[in-house]
PDB file of C-alpha atoms in Angstrom:
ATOM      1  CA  UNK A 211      84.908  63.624 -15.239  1.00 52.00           C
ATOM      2  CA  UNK A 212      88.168  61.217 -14.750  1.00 60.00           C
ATOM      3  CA  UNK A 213      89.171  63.806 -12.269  1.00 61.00           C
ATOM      4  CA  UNK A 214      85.941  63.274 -10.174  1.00 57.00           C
ATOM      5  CA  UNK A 215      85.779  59.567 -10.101  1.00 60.00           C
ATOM      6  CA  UNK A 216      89.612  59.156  -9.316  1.00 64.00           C
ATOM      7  CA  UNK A 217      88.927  61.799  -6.068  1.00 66.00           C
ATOM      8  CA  UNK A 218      85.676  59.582  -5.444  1.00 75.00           C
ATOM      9  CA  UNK A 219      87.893  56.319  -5.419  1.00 77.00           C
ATOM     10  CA  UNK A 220      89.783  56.879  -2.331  1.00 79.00           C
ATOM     11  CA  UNK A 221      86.555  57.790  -0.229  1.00 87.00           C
ATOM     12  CA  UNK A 222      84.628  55.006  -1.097  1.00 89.00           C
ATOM     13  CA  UNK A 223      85.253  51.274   0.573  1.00 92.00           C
ATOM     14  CA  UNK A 224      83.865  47.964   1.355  1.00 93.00           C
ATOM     15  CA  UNK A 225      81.565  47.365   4.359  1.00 92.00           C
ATOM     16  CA  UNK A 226      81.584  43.473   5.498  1.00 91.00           C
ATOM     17  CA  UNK A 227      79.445  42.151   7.971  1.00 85.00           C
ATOM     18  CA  UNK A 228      80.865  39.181   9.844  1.00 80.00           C
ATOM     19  CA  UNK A 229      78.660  35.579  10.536  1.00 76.00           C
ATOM     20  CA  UNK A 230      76.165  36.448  13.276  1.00 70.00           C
ATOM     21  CA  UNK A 231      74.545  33.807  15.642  1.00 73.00           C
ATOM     22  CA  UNK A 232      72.359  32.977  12.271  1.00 77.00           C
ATOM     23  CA  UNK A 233      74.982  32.084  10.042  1.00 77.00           C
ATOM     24  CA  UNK A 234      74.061  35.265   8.476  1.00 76.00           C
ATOM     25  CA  UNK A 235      76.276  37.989   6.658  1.00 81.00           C
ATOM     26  CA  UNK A 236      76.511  40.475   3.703  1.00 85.00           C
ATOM     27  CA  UNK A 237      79.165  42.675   2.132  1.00 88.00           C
ATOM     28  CA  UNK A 238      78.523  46.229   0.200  1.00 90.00           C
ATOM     29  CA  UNK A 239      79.551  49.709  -0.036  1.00 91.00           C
ATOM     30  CA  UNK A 240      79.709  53.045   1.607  1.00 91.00           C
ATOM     31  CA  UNK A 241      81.959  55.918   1.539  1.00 89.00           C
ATOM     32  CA  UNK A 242      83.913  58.565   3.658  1.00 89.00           C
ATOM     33  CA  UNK A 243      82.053  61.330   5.345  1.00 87.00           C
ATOM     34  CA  UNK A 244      83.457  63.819   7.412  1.00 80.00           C
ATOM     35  CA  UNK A 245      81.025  65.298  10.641  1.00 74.00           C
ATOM     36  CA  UNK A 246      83.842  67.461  12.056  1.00 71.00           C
ATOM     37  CA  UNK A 247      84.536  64.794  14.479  1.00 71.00           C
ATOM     38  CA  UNK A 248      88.792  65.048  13.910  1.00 75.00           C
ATOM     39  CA  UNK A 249      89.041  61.720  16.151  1.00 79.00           C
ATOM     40  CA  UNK A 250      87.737  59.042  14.284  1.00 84.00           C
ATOM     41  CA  UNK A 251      87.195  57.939  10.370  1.00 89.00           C
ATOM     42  CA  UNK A 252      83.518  57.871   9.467  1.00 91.00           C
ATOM     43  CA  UNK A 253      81.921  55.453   6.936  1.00 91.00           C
ATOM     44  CA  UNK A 254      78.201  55.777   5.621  1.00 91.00           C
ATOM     45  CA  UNK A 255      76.252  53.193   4.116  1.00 91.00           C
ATOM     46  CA  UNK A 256      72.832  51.801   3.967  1.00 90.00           C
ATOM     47  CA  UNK A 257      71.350  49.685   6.650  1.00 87.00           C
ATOM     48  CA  UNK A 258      70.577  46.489   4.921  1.00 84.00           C
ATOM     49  CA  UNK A 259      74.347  46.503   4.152  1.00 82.00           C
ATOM     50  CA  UNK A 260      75.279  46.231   7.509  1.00 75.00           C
ATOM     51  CA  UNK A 261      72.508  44.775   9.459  1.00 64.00           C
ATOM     52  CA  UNK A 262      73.327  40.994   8.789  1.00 55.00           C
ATOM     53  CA  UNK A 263      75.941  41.013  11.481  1.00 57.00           C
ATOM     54  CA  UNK A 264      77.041  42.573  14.176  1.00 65.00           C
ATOM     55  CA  UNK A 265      80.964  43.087  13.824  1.00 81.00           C
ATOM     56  CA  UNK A 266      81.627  45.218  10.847  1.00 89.00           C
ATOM     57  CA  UNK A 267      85.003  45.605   8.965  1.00 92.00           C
ATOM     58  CA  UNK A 268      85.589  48.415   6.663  1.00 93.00           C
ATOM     59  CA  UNK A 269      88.266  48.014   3.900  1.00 93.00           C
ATOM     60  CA  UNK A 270      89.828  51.185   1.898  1.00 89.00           C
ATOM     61  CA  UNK A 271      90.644  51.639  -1.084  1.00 86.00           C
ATOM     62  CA  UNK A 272      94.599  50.270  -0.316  1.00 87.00           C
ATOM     63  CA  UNK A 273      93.355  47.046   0.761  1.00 91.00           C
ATOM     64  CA  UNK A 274      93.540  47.874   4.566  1.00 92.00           C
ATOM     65  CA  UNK A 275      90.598  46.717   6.963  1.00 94.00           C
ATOM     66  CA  UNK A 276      89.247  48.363   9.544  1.00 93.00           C
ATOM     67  CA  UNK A 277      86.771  47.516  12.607  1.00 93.00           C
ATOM     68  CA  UNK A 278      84.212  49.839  12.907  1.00 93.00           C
ATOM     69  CA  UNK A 279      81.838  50.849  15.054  1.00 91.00           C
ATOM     70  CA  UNK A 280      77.893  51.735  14.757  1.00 89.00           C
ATOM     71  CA  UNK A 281      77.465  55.598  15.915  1.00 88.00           C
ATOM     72  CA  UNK A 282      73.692  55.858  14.330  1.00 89.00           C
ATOM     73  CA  UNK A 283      71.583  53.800  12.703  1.00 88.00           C
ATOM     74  CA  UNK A 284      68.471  55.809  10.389  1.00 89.00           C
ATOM     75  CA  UNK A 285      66.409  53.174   9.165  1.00 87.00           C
ATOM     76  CA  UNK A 286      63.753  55.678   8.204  1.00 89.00           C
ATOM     77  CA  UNK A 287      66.188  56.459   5.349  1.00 90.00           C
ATOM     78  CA  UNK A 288      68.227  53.528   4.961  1.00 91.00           C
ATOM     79  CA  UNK A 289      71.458  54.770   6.762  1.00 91.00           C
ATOM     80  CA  UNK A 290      74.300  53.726   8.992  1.00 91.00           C
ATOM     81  CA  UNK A 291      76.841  55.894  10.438  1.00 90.00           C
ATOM     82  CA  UNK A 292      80.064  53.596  11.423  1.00 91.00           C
ATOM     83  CA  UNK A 293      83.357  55.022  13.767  1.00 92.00           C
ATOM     84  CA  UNK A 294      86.591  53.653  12.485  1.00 91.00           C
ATOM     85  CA  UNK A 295      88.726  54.878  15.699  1.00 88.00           C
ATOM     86  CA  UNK A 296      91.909  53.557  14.338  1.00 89.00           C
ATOM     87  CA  UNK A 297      91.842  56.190  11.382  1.00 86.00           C
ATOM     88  CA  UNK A 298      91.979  59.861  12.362  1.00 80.00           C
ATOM     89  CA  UNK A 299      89.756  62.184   9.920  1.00 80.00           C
ATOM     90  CA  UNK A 300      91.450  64.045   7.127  1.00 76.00           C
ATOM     91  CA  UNK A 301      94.462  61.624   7.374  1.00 81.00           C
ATOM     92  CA  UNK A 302      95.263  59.808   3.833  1.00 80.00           C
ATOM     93  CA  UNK A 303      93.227  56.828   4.486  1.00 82.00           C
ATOM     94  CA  UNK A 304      90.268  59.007   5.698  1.00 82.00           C
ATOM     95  CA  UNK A 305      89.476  61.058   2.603  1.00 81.00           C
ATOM     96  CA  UNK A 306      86.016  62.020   2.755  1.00 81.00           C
ATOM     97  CA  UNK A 307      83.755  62.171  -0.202  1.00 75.00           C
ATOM     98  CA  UNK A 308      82.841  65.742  -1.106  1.00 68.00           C
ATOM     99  CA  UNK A 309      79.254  66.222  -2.062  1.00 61.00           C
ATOM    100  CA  UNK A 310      79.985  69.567  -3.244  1.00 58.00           C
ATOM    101  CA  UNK A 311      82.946  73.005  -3.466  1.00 59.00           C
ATOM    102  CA  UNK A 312      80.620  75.039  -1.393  1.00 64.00           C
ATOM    103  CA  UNK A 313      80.090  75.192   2.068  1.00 67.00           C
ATOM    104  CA  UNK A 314      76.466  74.805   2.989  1.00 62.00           C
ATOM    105  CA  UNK A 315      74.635  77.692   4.741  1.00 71.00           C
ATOM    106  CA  UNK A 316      71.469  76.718   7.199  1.00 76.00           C
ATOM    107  CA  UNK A 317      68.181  76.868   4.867  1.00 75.00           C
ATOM    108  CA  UNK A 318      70.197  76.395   2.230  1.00 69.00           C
ATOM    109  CA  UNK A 319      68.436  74.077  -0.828  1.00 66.00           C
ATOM    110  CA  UNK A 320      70.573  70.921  -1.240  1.00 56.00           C
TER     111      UNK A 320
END
């Protein structure tokens, strides 16, 4: 169990809004996913996280920040997809949290 949260530790990191016209701002979490795209670092985390303010900084878990960039938004279930172009995927600051060993085959129960 050590094992797991010590490879979860480098994929998660801190999503910060920054003041917008409101004054308003927020800071939470989200964590590495990987959608194939080899170009870009992607963070998910949940809307209300992020929806305070409209420049977003992403910090790992080495104390580097990031700017990122809103790809998708899914309020329907509380989710923001964010582009860090600065960090290419698979590199050692883009580790992405694995959900599971297996690779997923359509119709598959998750």
């Amino acid at each position: 169990a050590l094992a797991l949260l010590k490879d979860a530790s480098a994929s998660v990191v801190k999503v910060s809004t920054f003041p917008d016209r409101k004054g308003e701002w927020s800071v939470g979490t989200g964590f590495i996913v990987s959608s194939g795209d080899k170009d870009a670092c992607e963070v998910l985390t949940l809307t209300h996280v992020s929806s305070a303010g409209s420049k977003i900084k992403v910090t790992n878990n080495l104390g580097r920040t990031f700017e990122a960039e809103l790809v998708k938004s899914e309020p329907r279930h509380e989710l923001d997809l964010y582009r860090i172009k600065e960090l290419q995927s698979g590199s050692s600051e883009c580790k992405a949290f694995a959900l599971s060993q297996n690779e997923l085959r359509p119709g598959e129960i998750v």
